PDB file of C-alpha atoms in Angstrom:
ATOM      1  CA  MET A   7      22.073  17.060  61.905  1.00  0.00           C
ATOM      2  CA  SER A   8      21.532  20.907  62.317  1.00  0.00           C
ATOM      3  CA  GLU A   9      23.784  22.927  64.623  1.00  0.00           C
ATOM      4  CA  GLN A  10      21.050  23.190  67.160  1.00  0.00           C
ATOM      5  CA  THR A  11      20.336  19.400  67.382  1.00  0.00           C
ATOM      6  CA  SER A  12      24.151  18.700  67.440  1.00  0.00           C
ATOM      7  CA  ASN A  13      24.547  21.042  70.436  1.00  0.00           C
ATOM      8  CA  LEU A  14      21.400  19.518  72.312  1.00  0.00           C
ATOM      9  CA  LEU A  15      22.949  15.968  71.809  1.00  0.00           C
ATOM     10  CA  HIS A  16      26.312  17.112  72.994  1.00  0.00           C
ATOM     11  CA  ARG A  17      24.804  18.596  76.228  1.00  0.00           C
ATOM     12  CA  LEU A  18      22.643  15.436  76.682  1.00  0.00           C
ATOM     13  CA  GLN A  19      25.935  13.538  76.585  1.00  0.00           C
ATOM     14  CA  TYR A  20      27.527  16.012  79.040  1.00  0.00           C
ATOM     15  CA  VAL A  21      24.761  15.741  81.507  1.00  0.00           C
ATOM     16  CA  SER A  22      24.935  11.989  81.251  1.00  0.00           C
ATOM     17  CA  GLN A  23      28.563  11.957  82.019  1.00  0.00           C
ATOM     18  CA  ILE A  24      28.128  14.256  84.892  1.00  0.00           C
ATOM     19  CA  ALA A  25      25.375  12.111  86.303  1.00  0.00           C
ATOM     20  CA  THR A  26      27.738   9.103  86.182  1.00  0.00           C
ATOM     21  CA  LEU A  27      30.443  11.072  87.835  1.00  0.00           C
ATOM     22  CA  PHE A  28      27.990  12.463  90.571  1.00  0.00           C
ATOM     23  CA  PHE A  29      26.707   9.115  91.558  1.00  0.00           C
ATOM     24  CA  THR A  30      30.125   7.340  91.495  1.00  0.00           C
ATOM     25  CA  ASN A  31      31.597  10.043  93.784  1.00  0.00           C
ATOM     26  CA  LYS A  32      28.600   9.530  96.018  1.00  0.00           C
ATOM     27  CA  LYS A  33      29.383   5.818  96.061  1.00  0.00           C
ATOM     28  CA  GLN A  34      26.043   4.970  94.467  1.00  0.00           C
ATOM     29  CA  ARG A  35      27.190   2.058  92.566  1.00  0.00           C
ATOM     30  CA  PHE A  36      25.094   0.211  89.832  1.00  0.00           C
ATOM     31  CA  ASP A  37      27.107  -3.145  89.635  1.00  0.00           C
ATOM     32  CA  GLY A  38      25.620  -6.578  88.995  1.00  0.00           C
ATOM     33  CA  GLN A  39      25.130  -7.421  92.584  1.00  0.00           C
ATOM     34  CA  GLN A  40      23.041  -4.279  93.218  1.00  0.00           C
ATOM     35  CA  GLN A  41      21.079  -5.050  90.012  1.00  0.00           C
ATOM     36  CA  VAL A  42      20.188  -8.542  91.416  1.00  0.00           C
ATOM     37  CA  ILE A  43      19.016  -7.065  94.555  1.00  0.00           C
ATOM     38  CA  ASN A  44      16.920  -4.391  92.789  1.00  0.00           C
ATOM     39  CA  LEU A  45      15.240  -7.032  90.498  1.00  0.00           C
ATOM     40  CA  LEU A  46      14.345  -9.328  93.483  1.00  0.00           C
ATOM     41  CA  ALA A  47      12.797  -6.161  95.019  1.00  0.00           C
ATOM     42  CA  VAL A  48      10.342  -6.296  92.162  1.00  0.00           C
ATOM     43  CA  GLU A  49       9.841 -10.006  91.931  1.00  0.00           C
ATOM     44  CA  ASP A  50      11.243 -11.996  94.761  1.00  0.00           C
ATOM     45  CA  GLY A  51      11.787 -15.626  94.410  1.00  0.00           C
ATOM     46  CA  MET A  52      12.601 -15.496  90.798  1.00  0.00           C
ATOM     47  CA  PRO A  53      14.020 -18.561  89.108  1.00  0.00           C
ATOM     48  CA  GLN A  54      17.844 -18.318  88.730  1.00  0.00           C
ATOM     49  CA  GLY A  55      17.492 -18.958  84.989  1.00  0.00           C
ATOM     50  CA  ASN A  56      14.998 -16.156  84.502  1.00  0.00           C
ATOM     51  CA  LEU A  57      17.263 -13.783  86.393  1.00  0.00           C
ATOM     52  CA  ALA A  58      20.229 -14.405  84.177  1.00  0.00           C
ATOM     53  CA  GLU A  59      17.983 -13.866  81.015  1.00  0.00           C
ATOM     54  CA  LEU A  60      16.762 -10.587  82.451  1.00  0.00           C
ATOM     55  CA  MET A  61      20.315  -9.417  83.090  1.00  0.00           C
ATOM     56  CA  ASP A  62      21.629 -10.841  79.910  1.00  0.00           C
ATOM     57  CA  ILE A  63      24.565 -12.577  81.526  1.00  0.00           C
ATOM     58  CA  ARG A  64      25.885 -16.053  81.515  1.00  0.00           C
ATOM     59  CA  PRO A  65      24.461 -18.473  84.205  1.00  0.00           C
ATOM     60  CA  SER A  66      28.053 -18.990  85.443  1.00  0.00           C
ATOM     61  CA  SER A  67      28.503 -15.189  85.848  1.00  0.00           C
ATOM     62  CA  LEU A  68      25.135 -14.941  87.647  1.00  0.00           C
ATOM     63  CA  ALA A  69      26.198 -17.872  89.996  1.00  0.00           C
ATOM     64  CA  GLU A  70      29.302 -15.854  90.936  1.00  0.00           C
ATOM     65  CA  LEU A  71      27.318 -12.854  91.791  1.00  0.00           C
ATOM     66  CA  LEU A  72      24.762 -14.860  93.834  1.00  0.00           C
ATOM     67  CA  LYS A  73      27.626 -16.675  95.661  1.00  0.00           C
ATOM     68  CA  LYS A  74      28.913 -13.288  96.964  1.00  0.00           C
ATOM     69  CA  LEU A  75      25.383 -12.023  97.797  1.00  0.00           C
ATOM     70  CA  GLU A  76      24.795 -15.205  99.812  1.00  0.00           C
ATOM     71  CA  GLN A  77      28.086 -14.778 101.589  1.00  0.00           C
ATOM     72  CA  ALA A  78      27.071 -11.185 102.402  1.00  0.00           C
ATOM     73  CA  GLY A  79      23.638 -12.536 103.731  1.00  0.00           C
ATOM     74  CA  ALA A  80      21.608 -10.669 101.274  1.00  0.00           C
ATOM     75  CA  VAL A  81      20.067 -13.530  99.231  1.00  0.00           C
ATOM     76  CA  GLU A  82      19.275 -17.253  99.607  1.00  0.00           C
ATOM     77  CA  ARG A  83      18.680 -19.839  96.958  1.00  0.00           C
ATOM     78  CA  ARG A  84      16.035 -22.587  97.434  1.00  0.00           C
ATOM     79  CA  GLU A  85      14.829 -25.412  95.363  1.00  0.00           C
ATOM     80  CA  ASP A  86      11.418 -24.957  93.551  1.00  0.00           C
ATOM     81  CA  THR A  87       8.805 -26.884  95.457  1.00  0.00           C
ATOM     82  CA  THR A  88       7.475 -28.668  92.304  1.00  0.00           C
ATOM     83  CA  ASP A  89      10.764 -28.872  90.303  1.00  0.00           C
ATOM     84  CA  LYS A  90      13.899 -29.614  92.017  1.00  0.00           C
ATOM     85  CA  ARG A  91      15.799 -28.650  88.899  1.00  0.00           C
ATOM     86  CA  ILE A  92      14.853 -25.078  89.369  1.00  0.00           C
ATOM     87  CA  LYS A  93      16.647 -22.838  91.929  1.00  0.00           C
ATOM     88  CA  ARG A  94      14.845 -19.745  93.163  1.00  0.00           C
ATOM     89  CA  VAL A  95      16.553 -16.613  94.601  1.00  0.00           C
ATOM     90  CA  TYR A  96      14.946 -14.830  97.556  1.00  0.00           C
ATOM     91  CA  LEU A  97      15.975 -11.666  99.477  1.00  0.00           C
ATOM     92  CA  THR A  98      16.760 -12.107 103.031  1.00  0.00           C
ATOM     93  CA  GLU A  99      15.571  -9.889 105.721  1.00  0.00           C
ATOM     94  CA  MET A 100      18.917  -8.075 105.441  1.00  0.00           C
ATOM     95  CA  GLY A 101      18.594  -7.800 101.643  1.00  0.00           C
ATOM     96  CA  ARG A 102      15.139  -6.232 101.991  1.00  0.00           C
ATOM     97  CA  LYS A 103      16.684  -3.774 104.521  1.00  0.00           C
ATOM     98  CA  ARG A 104      19.379  -2.892 101.891  1.00  0.00           C
ATOM     99  CA  VAL A 105      16.700  -2.277  99.249  1.00  0.00           C
ATOM    100  CA  ILE A 106      15.070   0.277 101.425  1.00  0.00           C
ATOM    101  CA  GLN A 107      18.357   1.868 102.343  1.00  0.00           C
ATOM    102  CA  ASN A 108      19.418   2.081  98.706  1.00  0.00           C
ATOM    103  CA  ALA A 109      16.082   3.489  97.606  1.00  0.00           C
ATOM    104  CA  ASP A 110      16.396   6.184 100.257  1.00  0.00           C
ATOM    105  CA  ARG A 111      19.809   6.981  99.290  1.00  0.00           C
ATOM    106  CA  LYS A 112      19.057   7.176  95.647  1.00  0.00           C
ATOM    107  CA  GLN A 113      16.110   9.496  96.325  1.00  0.00           C
ATOM    108  CA  ASP A 114      18.264  11.764  98.276  1.00  0.00           C
ATOM    109  CA  LEU A 115      20.854  11.957  95.662  1.00  0.00           C
ATOM    110  CA  SER A 116      18.458  12.503  92.870  1.00  0.00           C
ATOM    111  CA  ALA A 117      16.995  15.467  94.802  1.00  0.00           C
ATOM    112  CA  ILE A 118      20.447  16.988  94.966  1.00  0.00           C
ATOM    113  CA  PHE A 119      21.172  16.314  91.298  1.00  0.00           C
ATOM    114  CA  PHE A 120      18.101  18.065  90.052  1.00  0.00           C
ATOM    115  CA  ALA A 121      18.103  20.835  92.790  1.00  0.00           C
ATOM    116  CA  GLY A 122      18.492  23.543  89.905  1.00  0.00           C
ATOM    117  CA  LEU A 123      15.110  22.771  88.527  1.00  0.00           C
ATOM    118  CA  SER A 124      11.736  23.604  90.084  1.00  0.00           C
ATOM    119  CA  GLN A 125       9.124  21.007  90.570  1.00  0.00           C
ATOM    120  CA  GLU A 126       7.259  22.399  87.494  1.00  0.00           C
ATOM    121  CA  GLU A 127      10.523  22.347  85.451  1.00  0.00           C
ATOM    122  CA  GLN A 128      11.189  18.725  86.512  1.00  0.00           C
ATOM    123  CA  HIS A 129       7.853  17.787  85.197  1.00  0.00           C
ATOM    124  CA  ASP A 130       8.489  19.706  81.984  1.00  0.00           C
ATOM    125  CA  PHE A 131      11.893  18.010  81.612  1.00  0.00           C
ATOM    126  CA  ASP A 132      10.384  14.527  82.155  1.00  0.00           C
ATOM    127  CA  ARG A 133       7.755  15.322  79.506  1.00  0.00           C
ATOM    128  CA  LEU A 134      10.275  16.524  76.928  1.00  0.00           C
ATOM    129  CA  LEU A 135      12.327  13.354  77.651  1.00  0.00           C
ATOM    130  CA  ASP A 136       9.259  11.255  76.932  1.00  0.00           C
ATOM    131  CA  LYS A 137       8.850  13.096  73.588  1.00  0.00           C
ATOM    132  CA  ILE A 138      12.429  12.328  72.704  1.00  0.00           C
ATOM    133  CA  ILE A 139      11.956   8.752  73.305  1.00  0.00           C
ATOM    134  CA  GLU A 140       8.546   8.606  71.514  1.00  0.00           C
ATOM    135  CA  GLY A 141      10.359  10.391  68.417  1.00  0.00           C
ATOM    136  CA  LEU A 142      12.986   7.703  68.086  1.00  0.00           C
ATOM    137  CA  PRO A 143      12.526   4.939  65.545  1.00  0.00           C
ATOM    138  CA  GLU A 144      10.572   2.091  66.912  1.00  0.00           C
ATOM    139  CA  GLU A 145      13.526  -0.364  66.489  1.00  0.00           C
ATOM    140  CA  TYR A 146      15.704   1.630  68.894  1.00  0.00           C
ATOM    141  CA  ARG A 147      12.997   1.904  71.458  1.00  0.00           C
ATOM    142  CA  VAL A 148      12.433  -1.865  71.205  1.00  0.00           C
ATOM    143  CA  ARG A 149      16.057  -2.576  71.539  1.00  0.00           C
ATOM    144  CA  MET A 150      16.492  -0.296  74.548  1.00  0.00           C
ATOM    145  CA  ASN A 151      13.624  -2.204  76.277  1.00  0.00           C
ATOM    146  CA  GLN A 152      15.289  -5.456  75.605  1.00  0.00           C
ATOM    147  CA  LEU A 153      18.422  -4.119  77.173  1.00  0.00           C
ATOM    148  CA  ASP A 154      16.932  -2.735  80.311  1.00  0.00           C
ATOM    149  CA  PRO A 155      16.107  -5.614  82.714  1.00  0.00           C
ATOM    150  CA  PHE A 156      13.437  -3.821  84.618  1.00  0.00           C
ATOM    151  CA  GLU A 157      11.484  -3.076  81.291  1.00  0.00           C
ATOM    152  CA  LYS A 158      11.875  -6.728  80.378  1.00  0.00           C
ATOM    153  CA  LEU A 159      10.594  -7.666  83.761  1.00  0.00           C
ATOM    154  CA  SER A 160       7.629  -5.427  83.583  1.00  0.00           C
ATOM    155  CA  GLU A 161       6.685  -6.892  80.137  1.00  0.00           C
ATOM    156  CA  MET A 162       6.942 -10.471  81.320  1.00  0.00           C
ATOM    157  CA  GLN A 163       4.687  -9.577  84.433  1.00  0.00           C
ATOM    158  CA  ARG A 164       2.271  -8.033  81.996  1.00  0.00           C
ATOM    159  CA  LEU A 165       2.408 -11.081  79.761  1.00  0.00           C
ATOM    160  CA  ARG A 166       1.964 -13.409  82.741  1.00  0.00           C
ATOM    161  CA  GLU A 167      -1.215 -11.473  83.745  1.00  0.00           C
ATOM    162  CA  GLU A 168      -2.594 -11.756  80.226  1.00  0.00           C
ATOM    163  CA  MET A 169      -2.024 -15.637  80.369  1.00  0.00           C
ATOM    164  CA  MET A 170      -3.669 -15.973  83.679  1.00  0.00           C
ATOM    165  CA  ASP A 171      -6.785 -13.939  82.524  1.00  0.00           C
ATOM    166  CA  ILE A 172      -7.339 -16.393  79.530  1.00  0.00           C
ATOM    167  CA  ASP A 173      -9.905 -19.113  80.063  1.00  0.00           C
ATOM    168  CA  TRP A 174      -8.066 -21.799  78.205  1.00  0.00           C
ATOM    169  CA  SER A 175     -10.943 -24.185  78.507  1.00  0.00           C
ATOM    170  CA  LYS A 176     -13.063 -22.144  76.199  1.00  0.00           C
ATOM    171  CA  LEU A 177     -10.547 -22.106  73.538  1.00  0.00           C
ATOM    172  CA  SER A 178     -10.333 -24.516  70.691  1.00  0.00           C
ATOM    173  CA  ARG A 179      -7.113 -26.644  70.155  1.00  0.00           C
ATOM    174  CA  HIS A 180      -6.240 -24.484  67.320  1.00  0.00           C
ATOM    175  CA  GLU A 181      -6.822 -21.286  69.368  1.00  0.00           C
ATOM    176  CA  GLN A 182      -4.754 -22.471  72.129  1.00  0.00           C
ATOM    177  CA  HIS A 183      -1.811 -23.253  69.925  1.00  0.00           C
ATOM    178  CA  GLN A 184      -2.103 -19.935  68.142  1.00  0.00           C
ATOM    179  CA  MET A 185      -2.232 -18.129  71.568  1.00  0.00           C
ATOM    180  CA  ARG A 186       0.834 -20.045  72.784  1.00  0.00           C
ATOM    181  CA  ARG A 187       2.727 -19.278  69.550  1.00  0.00           C
ATOM    182  CA  ASP A 188       1.854 -15.591  69.798  1.00  0.00           C
ATOM    183  CA  MET A 189       3.043 -15.274  73.339  1.00  0.00           C
ATOM    184  CA  GLN A 190       6.258 -17.295  72.634  1.00  0.00           C
ATOM    185  CA  ASN A 191       7.009 -14.757  69.921  1.00  0.00           C
ATOM    186  CA  ARG A 192       6.459 -11.871  72.273  1.00  0.00           C
ATOM    187  CA  ALA A 193       8.729 -13.581  74.821  1.00  0.00           C
ATOM    188  CA  ARG A 194      11.448 -14.114  72.116  1.00  0.00           C
ATOM    189  CA  ASP A 195      11.133 -10.418  71.016  1.00  0.00           C
ATOM    190  CA  MET A 196      12.065  -9.424  74.525  1.00  0.00           C
ATOM    191  CA  GLY A 197      15.120 -11.639  74.569  1.00  0.00           C
ATOM    192  CA  PHE A 198      13.816 -14.566  76.509  1.00  0.00           C
ATOM    193  CA  ASP A 199      14.436 -18.152  75.737  1.00  0.00           C
ATOM    194  CA  PRO A 200      11.069 -19.520  74.265  1.00  0.00           C
ATOM    195  CA  ARG A 201      12.041 -22.956  75.769  1.00  0.00           C
ATOM    196  CA  ASN A 202      11.565 -21.573  79.216  1.00  0.00           C
ATOM    197  CA  PHE A 203       8.285 -20.029  78.233  1.00  0.00           C
ATOM    198  CA  GLN A 204       7.104 -23.325  76.915  1.00  0.00           C
ATOM    199  CA  ARG A 205       7.900 -24.895  80.241  1.00  0.00           C
ATOM    200  CA  GLY A 206       5.949 -22.161  81.922  1.00  0.00           C
ATOM    201  CA  MET A 207       3.073 -22.833  79.575  1.00  0.00           C
ATOM    202  CA  ALA A 208       2.948 -26.366  80.734  1.00  0.00           C
ATOM    203  CA  ARG A 209       2.786 -25.195  84.137  1.00  0.00           C
ATOM    204  CA  MET A 210      -0.157 -22.931  83.249  1.00  0.00           C
ATOM    205  CA  ASN A 211      -1.958 -25.953  81.802  1.00  0.00           C
ATOM    206  CA  SER A 212      -1.267 -27.880  84.988  1.00  0.00           C
ATOM    207  CA  ARG A 213      -3.256 -25.142  86.890  1.00  0.00           C
ATOM    208  CA  HIS A 214      -0.209 -23.739  88.533  1.00  0.00           C
ATOM    209  CA  PRO A 215      -1.676 -20.795  90.511  1.00  0.00           C
ATOM    210  CA  GLN A 216       1.061 -18.273  89.538  1.00  0.00           C
ATOM    211  CA  GLY A 217       1.837 -18.815  85.846  1.00  0.00           C
ATOM    212  CA  PHE A 218       4.958 -19.200  83.861  1.00  0.00           C
ATOM    213  CA  TRP A 219       6.983 -17.498  86.749  1.00  0.00           C
ATOM    214  CA  PRO A 220       5.377 -19.202  89.687  1.00  0.00           C
ATOM    215  CA  ASN A 221       6.685 -17.387  92.835  1.00  0.00           C
ATOM    216  CA  PRO A 222       6.014 -19.227  95.995  1.00  0.00           C
ATOM    217  CA  ARG A 223       7.145 -17.473  99.289  1.00  0.00           C
ATOM    218  CA  PRO A 224       9.714 -19.413 101.303  1.00  0.00           C
ATOM    219  CA  ASP A 225       8.122 -21.028 104.385  1.00  0.00           C
ATOM    220  CA  LYS A 226      11.261 -20.582 106.520  1.00  0.00           C
ATOM    221  CA  LYS A 227      12.694 -17.165 107.400  1.00  0.00           C
ATOM    222  CA  GLN A 228      16.424 -16.924 107.692  1.00  0.00           C
ATOM    223  CA  THR A 229      17.919 -14.175 109.706  1.00  0.00           C
ATOM    224  CA  SER A 230      21.444 -12.853 109.191  1.00  0.00           C
ATOM    225  CA  LYS A 231      23.813 -10.556 111.096  1.00  0.00           C
ATOM    226  CA  GLU A 232      24.632  -7.252 109.533  1.00  0.00           C
ATOM    227  CA  ASP A 233      28.222  -7.434 110.693  1.00  0.00           C
ATOM    228  CA  ASP A 234      30.831  -6.945 108.013  1.00  0.00           C
ATOM    229  CA  TRP A 235      28.390  -6.069 105.231  1.00  0.00           C
ATOM    230  CA  THR A 236      29.959  -4.735 102.119  1.00  0.00           C
ATOM    231  CA  ASP A 237      27.884  -2.487 100.179  1.00  0.00           C
ATOM    232  CA  PHE A 238      27.656  -4.522  96.970  1.00  0.00           C
TER     233      PHE A 238
END
């Protein structure tokens, strides 16, 4: 490591620490409850088990988070319409409002944080960060994607779309088996339990309309009062 690269790394660490301090002082918290809310904003009605895998936490820890969010009126759990063993997690109307409020607050804070850079400099900085990431060994980039629940969710959504685009009736039994095996391996590489994936494949074969993360919307809307809300 040269003196220049050592200095750059030190300054990156410094900026990272400043960012943490800045958002903490502005009460922009990134705890587990907020992460649940943000993930459901991307994929509402997610099975509870998949949510735990995305966040890489124990099911019991997720259950505690969901209990607090339910008490706050932000989420609700419902049984899956086709498999009563599966619990799905939905944002309530209050939860969706909090998603919007949090996004607006985050946007305002990010504008303050990068106020020292012009729009062009921000684009340049973004481009340079991409180059840093692309220059890292692949094993580190893969590992970081496995740790980031939103990257994992995006990859699983892409995998689901691929599965839904396949005309399985035109594949031989061997080709179907190989396709399932390849997709199971991809799911495993992302840190997901292949057993959950296999159950999802069975749902695909039974012509379930939305693949291995079927996501029906709840029929009944539930309203909650905003009194006594705690900001996650």
